[in-house]
Short mmCIF file of C-alpha atoms in Angstrom, two decimals:
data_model
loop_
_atom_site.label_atom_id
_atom_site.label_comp_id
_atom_site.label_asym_id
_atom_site.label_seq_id
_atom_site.Cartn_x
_atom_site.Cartn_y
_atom_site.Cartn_z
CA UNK A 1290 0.00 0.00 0.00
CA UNK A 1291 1.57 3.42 -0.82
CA UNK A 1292 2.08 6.40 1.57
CA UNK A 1293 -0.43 8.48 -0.25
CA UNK A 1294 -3.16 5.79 0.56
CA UNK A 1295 -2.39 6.62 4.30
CA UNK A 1296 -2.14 10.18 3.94
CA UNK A 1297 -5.84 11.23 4.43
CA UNK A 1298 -4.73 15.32 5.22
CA UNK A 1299 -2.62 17.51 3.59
CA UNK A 1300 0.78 18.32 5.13
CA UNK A 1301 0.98 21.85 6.55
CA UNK A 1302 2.98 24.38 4.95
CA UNK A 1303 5.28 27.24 6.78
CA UNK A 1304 7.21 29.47 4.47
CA UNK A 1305 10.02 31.46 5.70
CA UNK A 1306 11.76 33.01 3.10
CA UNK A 1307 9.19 34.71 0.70
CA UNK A 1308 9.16 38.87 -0.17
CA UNK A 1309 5.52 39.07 -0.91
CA UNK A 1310 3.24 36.15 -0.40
CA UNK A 1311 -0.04 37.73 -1.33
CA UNK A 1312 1.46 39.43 -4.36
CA UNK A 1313 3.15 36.12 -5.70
CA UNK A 1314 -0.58 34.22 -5.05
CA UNK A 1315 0.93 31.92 -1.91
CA UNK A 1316 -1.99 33.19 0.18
CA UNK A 1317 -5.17 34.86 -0.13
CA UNK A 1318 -4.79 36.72 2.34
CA UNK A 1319 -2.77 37.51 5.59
CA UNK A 1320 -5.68 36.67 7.77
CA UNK A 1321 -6.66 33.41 5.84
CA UNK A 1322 -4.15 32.05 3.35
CA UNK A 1323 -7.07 30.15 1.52
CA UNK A 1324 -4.82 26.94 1.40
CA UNK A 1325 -2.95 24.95 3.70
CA UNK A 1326 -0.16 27.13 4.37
CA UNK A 1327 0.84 29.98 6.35
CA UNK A 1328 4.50 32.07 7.53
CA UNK A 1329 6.37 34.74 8.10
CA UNK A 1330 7.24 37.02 4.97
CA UNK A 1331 10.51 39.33 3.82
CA UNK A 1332 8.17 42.50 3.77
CA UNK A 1333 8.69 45.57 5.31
CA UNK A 1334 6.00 47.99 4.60
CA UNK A 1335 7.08 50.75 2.31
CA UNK A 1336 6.39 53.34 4.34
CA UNK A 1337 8.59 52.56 7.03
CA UNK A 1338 11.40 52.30 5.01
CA UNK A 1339 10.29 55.89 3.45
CA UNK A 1340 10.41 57.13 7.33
CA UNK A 1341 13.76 56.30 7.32
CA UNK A 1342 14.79 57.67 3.86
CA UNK A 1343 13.31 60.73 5.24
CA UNK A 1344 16.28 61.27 7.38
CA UNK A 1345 18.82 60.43 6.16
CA UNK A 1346 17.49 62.32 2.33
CA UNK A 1347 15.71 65.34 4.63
CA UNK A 1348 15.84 67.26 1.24
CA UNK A 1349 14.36 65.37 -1.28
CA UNK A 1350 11.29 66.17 -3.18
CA UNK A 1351 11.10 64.27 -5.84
CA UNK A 1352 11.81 60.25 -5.96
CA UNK A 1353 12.10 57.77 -8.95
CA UNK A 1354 10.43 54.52 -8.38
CA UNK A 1355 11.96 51.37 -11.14
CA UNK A 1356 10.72 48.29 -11.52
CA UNK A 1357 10.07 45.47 -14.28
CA UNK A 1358 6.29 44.18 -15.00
CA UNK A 1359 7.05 41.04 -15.54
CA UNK A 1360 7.15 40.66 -11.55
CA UNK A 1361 3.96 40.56 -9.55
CA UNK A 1362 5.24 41.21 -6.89
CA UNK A 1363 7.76 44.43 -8.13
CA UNK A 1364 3.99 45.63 -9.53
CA UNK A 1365 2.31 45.54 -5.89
CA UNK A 1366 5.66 47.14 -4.11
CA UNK A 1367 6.12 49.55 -6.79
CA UNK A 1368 2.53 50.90 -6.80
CA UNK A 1369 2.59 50.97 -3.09
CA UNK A 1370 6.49 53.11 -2.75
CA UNK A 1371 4.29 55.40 -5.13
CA UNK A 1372 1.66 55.64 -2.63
CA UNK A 1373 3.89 55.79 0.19
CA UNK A 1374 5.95 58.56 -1.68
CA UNK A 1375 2.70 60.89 -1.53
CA UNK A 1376 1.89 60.18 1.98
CA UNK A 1377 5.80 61.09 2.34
CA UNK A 1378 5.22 64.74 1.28
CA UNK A 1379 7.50 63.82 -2.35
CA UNK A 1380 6.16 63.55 -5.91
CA UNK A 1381 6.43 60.17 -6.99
CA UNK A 1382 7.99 59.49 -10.77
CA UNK A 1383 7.37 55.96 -11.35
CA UNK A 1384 8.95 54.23 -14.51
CA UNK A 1385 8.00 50.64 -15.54
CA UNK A 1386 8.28 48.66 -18.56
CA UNK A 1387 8.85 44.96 -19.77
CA UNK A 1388 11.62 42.55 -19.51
CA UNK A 1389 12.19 42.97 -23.42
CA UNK A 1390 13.24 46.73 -22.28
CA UNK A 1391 16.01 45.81 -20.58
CA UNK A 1392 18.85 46.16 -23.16
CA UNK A 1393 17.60 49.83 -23.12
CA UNK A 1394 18.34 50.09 -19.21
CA UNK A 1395 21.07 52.59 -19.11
CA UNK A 1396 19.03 54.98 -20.78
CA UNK A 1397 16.24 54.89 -18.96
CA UNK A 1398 18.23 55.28 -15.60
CA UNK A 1399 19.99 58.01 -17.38
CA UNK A 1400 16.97 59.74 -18.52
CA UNK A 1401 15.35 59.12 -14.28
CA UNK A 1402 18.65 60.34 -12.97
CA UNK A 1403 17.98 64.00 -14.28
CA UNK A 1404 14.53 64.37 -12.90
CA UNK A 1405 14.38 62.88 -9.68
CA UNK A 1406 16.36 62.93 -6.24
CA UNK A 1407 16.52 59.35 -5.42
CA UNK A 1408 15.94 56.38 -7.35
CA UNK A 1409 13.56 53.45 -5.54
CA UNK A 1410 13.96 49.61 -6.74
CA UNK A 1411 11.33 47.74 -5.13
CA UNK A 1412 11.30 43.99 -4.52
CA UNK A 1413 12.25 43.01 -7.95
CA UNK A 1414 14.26 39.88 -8.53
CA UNK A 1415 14.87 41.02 -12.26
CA UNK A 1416 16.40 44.24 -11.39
CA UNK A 1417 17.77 43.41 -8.53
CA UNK A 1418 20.37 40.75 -10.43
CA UNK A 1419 24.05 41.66 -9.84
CA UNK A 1420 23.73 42.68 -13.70
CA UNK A 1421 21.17 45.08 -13.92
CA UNK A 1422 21.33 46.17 -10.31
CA UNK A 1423 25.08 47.48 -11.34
CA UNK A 1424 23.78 49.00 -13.89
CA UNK A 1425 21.64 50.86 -12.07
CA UNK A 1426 24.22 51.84 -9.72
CA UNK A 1427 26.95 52.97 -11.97
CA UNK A 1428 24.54 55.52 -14.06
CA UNK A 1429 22.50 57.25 -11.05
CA UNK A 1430 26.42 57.50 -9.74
CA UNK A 1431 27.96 59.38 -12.68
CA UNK A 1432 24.29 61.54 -11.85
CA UNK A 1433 24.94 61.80 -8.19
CA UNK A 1434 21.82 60.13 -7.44
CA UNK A 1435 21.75 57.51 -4.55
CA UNK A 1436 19.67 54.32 -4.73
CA UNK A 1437 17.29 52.75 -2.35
CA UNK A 1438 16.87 48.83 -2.51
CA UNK A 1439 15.11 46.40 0.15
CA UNK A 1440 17.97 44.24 1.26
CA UNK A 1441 21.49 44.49 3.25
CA UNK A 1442 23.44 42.74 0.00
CA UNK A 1443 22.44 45.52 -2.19
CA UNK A 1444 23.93 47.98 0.33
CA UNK A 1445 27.28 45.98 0.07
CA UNK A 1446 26.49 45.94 -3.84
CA UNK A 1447 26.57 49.75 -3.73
CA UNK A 1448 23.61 50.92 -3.17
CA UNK A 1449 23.18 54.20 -0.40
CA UNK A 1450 20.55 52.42 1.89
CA UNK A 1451 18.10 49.79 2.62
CA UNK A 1452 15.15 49.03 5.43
CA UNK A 1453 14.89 45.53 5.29
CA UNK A 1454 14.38 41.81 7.45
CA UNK A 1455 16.85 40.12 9.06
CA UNK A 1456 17.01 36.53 8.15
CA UNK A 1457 17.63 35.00 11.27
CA UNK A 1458 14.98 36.89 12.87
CA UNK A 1459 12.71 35.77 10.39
CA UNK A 1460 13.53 32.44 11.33
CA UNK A 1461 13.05 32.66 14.28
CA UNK A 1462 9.94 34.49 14.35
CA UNK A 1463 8.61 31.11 12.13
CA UNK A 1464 9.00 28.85 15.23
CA UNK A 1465 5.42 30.17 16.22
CA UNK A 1466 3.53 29.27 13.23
CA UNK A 1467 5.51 26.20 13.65
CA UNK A 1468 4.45 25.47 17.32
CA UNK A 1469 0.95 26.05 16.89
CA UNK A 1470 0.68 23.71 13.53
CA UNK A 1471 2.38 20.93 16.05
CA UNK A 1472 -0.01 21.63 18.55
CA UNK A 1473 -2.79 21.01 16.33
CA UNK A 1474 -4.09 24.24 15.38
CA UNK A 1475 -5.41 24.08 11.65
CA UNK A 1476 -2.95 26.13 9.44
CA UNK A 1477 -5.83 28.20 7.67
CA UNK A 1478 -6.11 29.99 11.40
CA UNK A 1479 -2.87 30.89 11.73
CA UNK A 1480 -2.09 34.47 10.12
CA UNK A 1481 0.79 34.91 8.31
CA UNK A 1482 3.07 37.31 9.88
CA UNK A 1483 5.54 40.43 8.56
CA UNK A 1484 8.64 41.01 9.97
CA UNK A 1485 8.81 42.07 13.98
CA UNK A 1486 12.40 42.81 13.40
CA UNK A 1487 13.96 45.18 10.77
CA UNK A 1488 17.53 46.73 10.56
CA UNK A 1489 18.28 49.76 8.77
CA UNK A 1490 21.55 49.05 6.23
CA UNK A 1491 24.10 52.00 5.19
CA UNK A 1492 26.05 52.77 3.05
CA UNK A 1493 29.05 55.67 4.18
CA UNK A 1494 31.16 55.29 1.30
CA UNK A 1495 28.71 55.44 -1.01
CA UNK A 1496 27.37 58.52 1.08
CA UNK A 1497 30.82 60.15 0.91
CA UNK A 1498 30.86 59.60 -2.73
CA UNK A 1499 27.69 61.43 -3.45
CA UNK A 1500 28.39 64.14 -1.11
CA UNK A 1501 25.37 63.21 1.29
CA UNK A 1502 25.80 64.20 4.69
CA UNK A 1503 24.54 61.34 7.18
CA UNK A 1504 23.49 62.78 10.80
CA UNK A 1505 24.82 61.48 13.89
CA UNK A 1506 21.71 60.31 14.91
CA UNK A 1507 21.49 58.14 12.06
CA UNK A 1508 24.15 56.40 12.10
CA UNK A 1509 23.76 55.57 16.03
CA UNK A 1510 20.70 53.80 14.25
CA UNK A 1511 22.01 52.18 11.18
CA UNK A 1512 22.22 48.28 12.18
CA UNK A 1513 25.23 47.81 9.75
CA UNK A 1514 27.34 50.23 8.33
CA UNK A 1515 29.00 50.03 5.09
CA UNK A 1516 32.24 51.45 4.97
#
């Protein structure tokens, strides 16, 4: 008799390591995942990383949000950094376009880097490749224009700053979905959780570099510093 004969329930399902789990279609919602799975996500809401960006960029006005539509979940994060960038007092200037695009990618970071103040890349795993991500880097730099990603590597990439998980936290914060699945509890119950713990990443050289001046205060908050 096979295992599957015995198996009479499905086996429940705890992710970990996922940037946007109702974006990508892993759950319906956070509340009720609408399948037999449930965890703790990547995703820091946008507008606490903007809070940050506020001080250590006090003076911008106007920020460039890029991202690539091929990716759900850089469509969701983008539209909401352009939300977030109203509620944030700047004037959004979103560009988006399709994979096929890419070849043109130096010019349209060119092009950004002369209207805006900051350039946004939000969770997008086609921009964010060591590739295009340097890409990105090397033309807002000849522009003076410092980049804002969602992860500590792009900081160490080159990149000026990022608000973003910690990975062992997030593990760890995934032993209570864990518990309560082995205690019984039926999976659909269990929310899926966000990040408790983020950590501010910067950047100093790349500061230096682009003559931004980073305030004392900052620093005393950045969680690792880039130097």
């Amino acid at each position: 008799m096979s295992l599957r004969s015995h198996r009479k329930k499905p086996i429940p399902i705890v992710f970990s390591i996922v940037g946007d789990p109702k974006a990508t279609g892993i759950i319906r919602t956070y509340e009720d995942s609408g399948k037999n799975i449930t965890g703790v996500n990547m995703k820091v809401d946008v507008k606490e990383q903007f809070d940050m960006v506020k001080e250590v960029l006090p003076e911008m006005e106007t920020l460039g949000i890029i991202y690539c539509t091929e990716m759900p979940q850089a469509v969701v994060t983008g539209k909401e950094a352009a939300a977030a960038t109203l509620e944030s007092g700047w004037t959004p200037l979103t560009v988006s376009f399709p994979k096929r695009d890419l070849p043109q990618l130096e010019k349209i970071i060119n092009l950004l880097s002369k209207k805006v103040d900051a350039i946004y890349i939000p969770t997008d795993p086609i921009l964010d490749s060591p590739a295009n991500l340097q890409t990105i880097i090397h033309i807002s730099d000849k522009h003076k224009i410092p980049v804002i990603a969602v992860a500590e590597k792009f900081v160490e990439d080159g990149v000026l700053m990022a608000v973003h998980c910690d990975f062992y936290e997030i593990g760890r914060q995934a032993a209570d979905p864990i518990v309560q699945v082995l205690s019984g509890v039926n999976v659909r119950k269990i929310p899926s959780q966000k990040p408790t713990i983020k950590k501010l990443s910067l950047n100093l050289k790349k500061a230096q570099d682009l003559n931004i001046k980073i305030k004392r205060q900052v620093i005393l908050k950045t969680d690792n510093i880039i130097d």
